[in-house]
Coordinates of C-alpha atoms and ligand atoms in Angstrom, one line a residue:
M1 CA 56.9 236.8 185.8
V2 CA 57.7 237.2 182.3
H3 CA 60.6 239.2 181.0
L4 CA 60.0 240.0 177.6
P5 CA 63.5 240.3 175.7
G6 CA 63.3 243.1 173.3
P7 CA 60.6 244.1 171.0
L8 CA 57.7 241.6 171.1
T9 CA 57.8 242.2 167.5
R10 CA 60.7 239.7 166.9
L11 CA 58.9 236.8 168.9
D12 CA 58.7 233.8 166.8
P13 CA 56.9 230.6 167.8
A14 CA 60.0 228.9 169.2
R15 CA 61.1 231.9 171.5
L16 CA 57.3 232.5 172.2
S17 CA 57.2 228.7 173.7
R18 CA 60.5 229.4 175.8
L19 CA 58.8 232.6 177.4
F20 CA 55.7 231.1 178.4
T21 CA 56.5 228.0 179.9
S22 CA 53.8 226.3 181.4
R23 CA 53.4 222.9 179.7
L24 CA 49.8 222.9 180.8
R25 CA 48.7 224.9 177.9
S26 CA 47.2 222.6 175.0
P27 CA 44.5 222.7 172.6
Q28 CA 43.1 220.0 175.1
L29 CA 43.1 222.0 178.0
T30 CA 41.2 225.0 176.4
S31 CA 38.7 223.2 174.6
R32 CA 37.8 221.5 178.1
L33 CA 37.8 224.9 179.7
G34 CA 35.8 226.3 176.6
V35 CA 33.2 223.3 177.2
L36 CA 32.5 224.4 180.8
L37 CA 32.6 228.0 179.9
G38 CA 30.2 227.8 177.1
A39 CA 27.6 225.9 179.2
A40 CA 27.8 228.5 182.0
V41 CA 27.4 231.2 179.4
A42 CA 24.5 229.6 177.6
V43 CA 22.5 229.5 180.6
C44 CA 23.5 233.0 181.4
L45 CA 22.8 234.4 178.0
L46 CA 19.2 232.3 177.9
T47 CA 18.3 233.6 181.3
G48 CA 19.6 237.0 180.6
Y49 CA 17.5 237.4 177.7
L50 CA 14.5 235.7 179.4
S51 CA 14.7 238.2 182.2
H52 CA 14.6 241.3 179.4
A53 CA 11.4 239.3 177.6
I54 CA 9.6 239.3 180.9
Q55 CA 10.0 243.0 181.4
H56 CA 9.8 244.4 177.9
P57 CA 7.5 241.4 176.2
P58 CA 7.5 240.9 172.6
A59 CA 4.0 240.3 171.0
W60 CA 4.8 236.4 170.6
F61 CA 6.2 236.3 174.4
Y62 CA 4.1 234.5 177.1
W63 CA 5.2 234.3 180.4
P64 CA 2.8 232.5 182.9
S65 CA 2.1 233.6 186.7
R66 CA 3.3 230.1 188.1
P67 CA 4.9 228.5 189.4
V68 CA 5.3 231.5 191.8
N69 CA 9.0 230.8 192.3
L70 CA 10.2 230.3 188.5
Y71 CA 11.8 233.5 187.9
R72 CA 13.8 233.5 191.3
V73 CA 15.3 230.3 189.9
T74 CA 15.8 231.6 186.5
Q75 CA 17.2 235.1 187.5
G76 CA 19.1 233.6 190.2
L77 CA 20.7 230.9 187.5
H78 CA 21.6 234.3 185.8
V79 CA 23.8 235.8 188.5
A80 CA 25.3 232.7 189.7
T81 CA 26.4 231.6 186.1
G82 CA 27.7 235.0 185.7
L83 CA 29.9 235.0 188.7
A84 CA 31.0 231.3 188.0
I85 CA 32.2 232.7 184.5
V86 CA 34.9 234.8 186.2
P87 CA 37.2 232.2 187.4
L88 CA 36.4 229.7 184.1
L89 CA 36.8 232.8 181.9
A90 CA 39.9 233.6 183.6
A91 CA 41.4 230.4 183.1
K92 CA 40.4 229.9 179.6
L93 CA 42.2 233.5 178.8
W94 CA 45.2 232.1 180.6
S95 CA 45.3 229.0 178.6
V96 CA 45.4 231.1 175.4
Y97 CA 46.9 234.6 175.9
P98 CA 50.4 234.0 174.7
K99 CA 48.9 233.6 171.3
L100 CA 48.1 237.2 171.6
F101 CA 51.9 238.0 170.9
R102 CA 52.1 235.9 167.6
W103 CA 53.8 237.6 165.1
P104 CA 52.7 238.1 162.2
P105 CA 49.2 239.0 163.9
F106 CA 47.3 237.6 161.2
R107 CA 47.7 235.6 158.1
D108 CA 45.3 237.2 155.5
A109 CA 42.1 239.0 155.5
V110 CA 40.0 236.1 156.9
H111 CA 42.4 235.4 159.7
A112 CA 42.2 239.4 160.5
I113 CA 38.4 239.2 160.8
E114 CA 38.5 236.4 163.1
R115 CA 40.9 238.0 165.3
L116 CA 38.7 241.2 165.5
S117 CA 35.8 239.2 166.4
L118 CA 38.0 237.6 168.9
F119 CA 38.7 241.1 170.6
L120 CA 35.1 241.6 170.2
L121 CA 34.3 238.8 172.0
V122 CA 37.0 238.9 175.1
A123 CA 36.0 242.8 175.5
A124 CA 32.2 241.9 175.4
A125 CA 32.6 239.1 178.1
L126 CA 34.8 241.4 180.4
F127 CA 32.1 244.1 180.2
Q128 CA 29.3 241.9 180.8
V129 CA 31.2 240.5 184.1
T130 CA 32.3 243.9 185.2
T131 CA 28.9 245.7 184.6
G132 CA 27.0 243.0 185.9
I133 CA 28.9 242.8 189.2
L134 CA 28.8 246.5 189.6
N135 CA 25.1 246.3 189.4
I136 CA 24.6 243.3 191.8
A137 CA 27.0 245.0 194.3
L138 CA 24.7 248.3 194.0
W139 CA 27.7 250.3 192.8
Y140 CA 25.9 252.5 189.7
S141 CA 28.1 255.2 189.9
P142 CA 31.0 254.1 187.7
M143 CA 28.2 253.4 185.2
S144 CA 27.1 256.7 183.7
F145 CA 25.4 254.9 180.9
F146 CA 22.3 253.0 181.6
F147 CA 23.1 249.7 183.0
T148 CA 20.7 247.9 181.7
T149 CA 20.5 248.7 178.0
A150 CA 24.5 248.7 177.8
H151 CA 24.4 245.1 179.4
Y152 CA 21.6 244.3 177.0
W153 CA 23.3 245.5 173.5
T154 CA 26.7 244.2 174.7
A155 CA 25.0 240.6 175.4
W156 CA 24.2 240.6 171.5
I157 CA 27.5 241.4 170.5
F158 CA 29.1 238.7 173.0
A159 CA 26.7 236.1 171.4
G160 CA 27.3 236.7 167.8
S161 CA 31.1 237.0 168.4
L162 CA 30.7 233.9 170.4
L163 CA 28.8 232.0 167.5
I164 CA 31.6 233.0 164.8
H165 CA 34.4 231.9 167.5
I166 CA 32.7 228.3 168.2
G167 CA 32.1 228.1 164.4
V168 CA 36.2 228.7 163.8
K169 CA 37.3 226.8 166.5
L170 CA 34.9 223.5 166.4
P171 CA 37.4 221.3 164.2
I172 CA 40.2 221.8 166.7
V173 CA 38.1 221.3 169.8
R174 CA 36.7 218.4 168.4
R175 CA 40.2 216.9 167.5
A176 CA 41.2 217.9 170.9
L177 CA 38.8 216.2 172.8
A178 CA 39.0 212.9 171.0
A179 CA 42.8 212.9 171.4
P180 CA 43.9 210.5 174.1
A181 CA 45.2 212.1 177.3
R182 CA 48.5 213.3 177.4
P183 CA 51.0 212.1 180.0
A184 CA 51.3 214.8 183.1
P185 CA 53.9 217.3 182.8
P186 CA 56.8 216.2 185.1
T187 CA 56.9 219.3 187.3
G188 CA 54.4 222.2 188.0
M189 CA 50.7 221.9 188.0
T190 CA 48.6 219.1 186.3
R191 CA 45.6 219.5 184.3
R192 CA 43.6 217.9 187.3
G193 CA 45.1 220.2 189.6
L194 CA 43.9 223.1 187.3
F195 CA 40.6 222.0 187.2
A196 CA 40.5 221.5 190.9
A197 CA 41.4 225.1 191.7
V198 CA 39.0 226.3 189.2
G199 CA 36.4 224.3 190.4
A200 CA 37.1 225.4 194.0
A201 CA 36.9 229.3 193.0
V202 CA 33.4 228.8 191.3
A203 CA 32.4 226.8 194.6
A204 CA 33.6 229.3 196.8
I205 CA 32.3 232.1 194.8
T206 CA 28.5 230.3 194.5
V207 CA 28.6 229.5 198.3
A208 CA 29.7 233.2 199.3
T209 CA 26.7 234.7 197.3
V210 CA 23.7 232.0 196.6
G211 CA 22.8 232.8 200.1
Q212 CA 21.3 236.0 198.6
T213 CA 18.2 234.0 197.2
L214 CA 18.4 230.4 199.3
R215 CA 17.4 231.3 202.6
P216 CA 19.0 228.4 204.6
L217 CA 22.8 229.6 203.1
A218 CA 22.0 233.3 204.1
G219 CA 24.5 233.1 206.9
L220 CA 27.4 232.2 204.4
S221 CA 26.7 234.7 202.1
V222 CA 29.5 236.7 202.8
L223 CA 29.9 238.2 199.6
G224 CA 26.4 238.6 198.9
P225 CA 25.3 242.5 198.6
R226 CA 22.0 241.7 200.2
D227 CA 21.1 239.9 203.1
P228 CA 17.6 238.8 202.5
R229 CA 16.7 238.6 206.2
I230 CA 17.6 242.3 207.0
G231 CA 15.3 245.0 206.5
P232 CA 11.9 246.2 208.0
Q233 CA 9.6 243.7 208.6
G234 CA 12.3 241.3 207.8
L235 CA 12.5 242.0 204.3
P236 CA 15.4 244.1 201.9
V237 CA 14.6 247.4 200.8
N238 CA 15.8 248.8 197.3
Q239 CA 14.6 252.0 197.5
T240 CA 13.2 253.7 200.5
A241 CA 10.0 256.3 200.6
A242 CA 12.4 259.0 201.5
A243 CA 14.7 258.3 198.5
A244 CA 11.7 257.9 196.3
G245 CA 10.3 261.4 197.3
V246 CA 6.8 259.8 198.1
A247 CA 6.8 260.0 201.8
A248 CA 4.6 263.2 202.3
A249 CA 1.9 261.7 199.5
A250 CA 2.0 258.3 200.9
T251 CA 1.2 259.1 204.5
D252 CA -1.2 261.7 203.5
P253 CA -4.6 261.2 205.2
G254 CA -6.7 262.2 202.2
Y255 CA -5.0 259.4 200.1
R256 CA -7.3 257.8 197.6
L257 CA -6.6 254.8 195.4
E258 CA -7.9 255.1 191.9
V259 CA -9.0 252.1 190.3
A260 CA -10.6 252.7 186.7
G261 CA -12.1 250.3 184.2
P262 CA -14.6 249.8 181.6
G263 CA -17.4 250.4 184.1
G264 CA -16.3 253.4 185.6
T265 CA -13.8 254.8 188.4
L266 CA -13.7 254.0 192.0
R267 CA -11.8 256.1 194.4
L268 CA -11.0 254.2 197.6
S269 CA -9.6 255.2 200.9
L270 CA -7.0 252.9 202.7
A271 CA -9.9 252.0 205.3
E272 CA -12.3 251.4 202.3
L273 CA -9.3 248.9 200.9
A274 CA -9.1 247.1 204.1
A275 CA -12.9 246.6 204.4
L276 CA -13.0 244.6 201.1
A277 CA -12.5 240.7 201.1
Q278 CA -8.5 240.3 202.2
H279 CA -6.5 237.5 201.0
T280 CA -3.1 236.2 201.8
A281 CA -0.5 234.6 199.8
Q282 CA 3.2 233.4 200.2
L283 CA 5.0 235.2 197.5
P284 CA 8.7 236.2 197.1
I285 CA 10.5 239.5 195.9
T286 CA 12.5 238.8 193.1
C287 CA 15.0 241.5 192.8
V288 CA 16.4 241.3 189.1
E289 CA 19.6 241.7 191.1
G290 CA 19.8 238.4 192.3
W291 CA 18.6 238.6 195.9
S292 CA 15.2 237.6 196.7
A293 CA 12.9 236.7 199.8
T294 CA 9.8 235.1 200.8
A295 CA 7.1 236.7 202.7
T296 CA 3.6 236.4 203.7
W297 CA 1.4 239.2 202.0
T298 CA -2.5 240.3 202.8
G299 CA -4.6 242.4 200.6
V300 CA -7.0 242.9 197.9
P301 CA -6.9 240.4 195.0
I302 CA -6.4 242.7 192.1
R303 CA -9.0 240.3 190.2
D304 CA -11.7 241.8 192.4
L305 CA -10.6 245.4 192.0
V306 CA -10.7 244.8 188.0
T307 CA -14.4 243.1 188.5
A308 CA -15.6 246.1 190.6
V309 CA -14.7 248.2 187.8
G310 CA -16.5 246.4 184.9
G311 CA -13.3 244.3 183.8
H312 CA -12.7 240.7 183.5
D313 CA -10.0 237.7 183.0
G314 CA -8.1 238.5 180.1
H315 CA -7.4 242.3 180.4
S316 CA -4.1 243.6 181.1
V317 CA -3.7 246.0 184.1
R318 CA -1.6 248.8 184.5
V319 CA -0.1 250.1 188.0
T320 CA 1.0 253.3 188.7
S321 CA 2.9 254.6 191.8
L322 CA 2.6 257.6 193.8
Q323 CA 6.6 258.1 192.9
Q324 CA 7.2 260.7 190.1
N325 CA 10.0 260.3 187.3
S326 CA 10.8 256.8 188.3
L327 CA 11.5 253.8 186.0
Y328 CA 9.7 252.0 188.5
R329 CA 6.5 254.3 188.3
V330 CA 4.5 252.2 186.2
S331 CA 4.3 248.2 185.5
T332 CA 1.8 246.4 183.4
L333 CA 0.4 243.0 184.3
P334 CA -0.2 240.8 181.7
P335 CA -3.5 238.9 181.4
P336 CA -2.5 235.9 183.1
H337 CA -0.8 237.6 186.2
A338 CA -3.8 240.2 186.3
A339 CA -6.4 237.1 186.6
D340 CA -4.3 235.0 189.1
P341 CA -6.0 235.0 192.6
L342 CA -2.3 235.3 194.1
T343 CA -1.8 238.9 192.5
L344 CA -2.6 241.1 195.2
L345 CA -2.8 244.9 196.0
A346 CA -0.7 244.3 199.6
L347 CA -1.8 246.3 202.4
R348 CA 0.0 244.0 205.1
V349 CA 3.3 241.8 205.1
N350 CA 4.2 239.6 207.5
G351 CA 1.2 240.2 210.0
E352 CA 1.6 244.0 209.9
P353 CA 0.6 247.1 207.9
L354 CA 3.4 247.7 205.0
D355 CA 6.4 249.6 206.2
L356 CA 6.3 253.0 204.5
D357 CA 9.4 251.6 202.6
H358 CA 7.7 248.5 201.3
G359 CA 5.2 250.5 199.8
Y360 CA 2.3 251.7 202.4
P361 CA -0.4 252.6 201.9
C362 CA -0.4 249.7 199.1
R363 CA 1.6 247.9 196.7
L364 CA 1.5 245.4 193.9
I365 CA 2.7 241.7 194.8
A366 CA 2.3 239.1 192.0
P367 CA 3.7 235.7 191.5
N368 CA 6.6 234.7 189.3
R369 CA 7.5 238.5 188.4
P370 CA 10.9 240.6 188.7
G371 CA 10.9 242.8 191.8
V372 CA 11.3 246.0 189.7
L373 CA 7.4 245.4 188.3
Q374 CA 6.2 245.1 191.8
T375 CA 5.1 248.5 192.6
K376 CA 5.3 250.3 195.5
W377 CA 3.0 252.9 196.8
V378 CA 0.3 252.5 194.1
A379 CA -1.8 255.6 193.3
R380 CA -3.8 254.2 190.2
I381 CA -5.1 250.7 188.7
E382 CA -6.4 251.2 185.1
V383 CA -7.9 248.0 183.4
L384 CA -6.5 248.6 180.2
P385 CA -9.1 247.8 177.0
Ligands
LIG401 C1 28.5 236.7 179.8 C2 27.9 237.3 180.9 C3 26.9 237.7 180.6 C4 25.6 238.0 179.6 C5 25.9 237.2 178.1 C6 24.6 238.7 180.1 C7 23.3 238.6 179.7 C8 22.2 239.4 180.2 C9 21.2 240.2 179.4 C10 20.7 239.7 178.0 C11 20.2 240.7 180.5 C12 18.8 241.1 180.1 C13 18.9 242.7 180.3 C14 17.6 243.5 180.0 O1 16.8 242.9 180.7 O2 17.6 244.2 178.8 C15 20.7 240.6 181.9 C16 20.3 241.2 182.8 C17 21.0 241.3 184.0 N1 22.3 240.6 184.1 FE1 23.4 240.1 182.8 N2 24.9 238.9 181.4 C18 25.8 238.4 181.9 C19 26.7 238.4 183.0 C20 26.3 239.0 184.0 C21 26.9 239.1 185.5 C22 28.3 238.5 185.7 C23 25.7 239.6 186.3 C24 26.2 239.9 187.7 C25 27.0 239.1 188.6 C26 24.9 239.9 185.8 C27 23.9 240.4 186.2 C28 22.7 240.9 185.5 C29 21.5 242.0 186.1 C30 21.5 242.1 187.7 C31 20.5 241.7 185.1 C32 19.4 242.4 185.6 C33 19.2 243.8 184.9 C34 17.7 244.3 185.1 O3 16.9 243.8 184.6 O4 17.5 245.6 185.1 N3 25.1 239.6 184.2 N4 22.1 239.9 181.4
LIG402 N1 7.5 252.6 193.3 C1 8.6 252.1 193.1 N2 8.1 250.6 193.2 C2 9.4 250.0 193.3 C3 10.4 250.2 193.3 C4 10.7 251.6 193.2 O1 12.1 252.3 193.3 N3 9.5 252.3 193.3 N4 11.7 249.3 193.7 C5 11.3 248.2 192.7 C6 12.3 246.9 193.1 S1 13.8 247.0 192.1 C7 12.4 246.0 194.0 S2 13.4 244.8 194.2 C8 11.4 246.0 195.0 C9 11.5 245.9 196.4 O2 10.7 245.6 197.0 P1 10.8 246.4 198.8 O3 11.8 247.2 198.7 O4 9.8 246.3 199.4 O5 11.8 244.9 199.3 O6 10.2 246.9 194.7 C10 9.9 247.6 193.6 N5 8.9 248.1 193.3
LIG403 MO1 15.1 245.2 192.4

């Protein structure tokens, strides 16, 4: 516990160093923590922007349909590095926080701007970590704003202020990393001890959550909000048919799937769909929230339906759900995914007709896509011009 004698404004550097007594703090320590944190942050930023681009593709962006598990790896890394940031960030902020009380707070205008960008950097980092964790913990209520939008724009603030920070500190980091190792402090924790503690925290957090996506570790996943083995037909469910308000429409015997293309429109009953050539594929559901699970899906290749209404490879295909008023109502298959023979309108999973909560009477399942784009309770398939 630090006892602050009198107003902070009277602290000079000599008194500061007597207050914050750990001899562990040094540019060497902070630089090494910064390099580790920077590596985790770089992976987290890149995989985050990748996920955004897959869901909102700019014209120049190309995302392949193979390997089928690629998005599973990138989004798994996003959440794993995002969680590893927590202990790394805590240690790094601990190593520099006495500087918060420096007086005067800035020397000149340039220094004032630099410190303002530091404030943005720290605020953005804490915001990203907090909102990310609330989202994967399925605890949406404290976030009255829309998570993805806030998390996306804050990532830009974070990236910008991080670049400034790295630019300003690079000379100090270079010098610190080149300097000979300092002798260990006579008492208290050593630098090696601190790194061991941070490393152990990262390892514990990873092992306790990565089983959400690495099935052999599912049993260890005590902090994972989802168990990929639990749910109807051995698969988790994000939104049930009841919550989506589709139970009546999905079980209506008058259900017809509409398939529209340049050659006309088909209206197919479930029995007619089941009478078409069926294909089976092993594909994962990869929720953006970091859980994933592979299942065996059987159904009609989207490609066959596209051909049946006069389309061909190279078209995009829009899939619309029976569900009204939802962000997940519509998803568009870009040409590589629409043409991939593994992209199915699935009628069955793991050998049984789809559970109502997995999208009965039929759902989209395509290789290498975020779960949010795997539309359940499909009502309409349109070949886009
Ligand atoms: C410095 C840390 C972080 C940065 C820079 C970052 C950045 C991003 C970016 C740019 C996206 C794409 C958003 C979009 O699709 O528009 C994203 C998505 C996501 N992030 Fe992070 N993130 C960070 C930390 C975290 C953490 C700690 C978690 C959870 C443990 C997390 C969970 C997620 C989730 C679940 C999504 C998917 C959102 C969706 O598509 O609905 N993030 N992140
Ligand atoms: N119509 C519709 N489709 C949907 C959703 C939804 O809420 N409504 N949720 C999506 C999300 S976020 C995921 S991760 C997967 C989950 O599929 P599952 O519930 O069968 O596991 O379905 C996707 N398809
Ligand atoms: Mo999801």
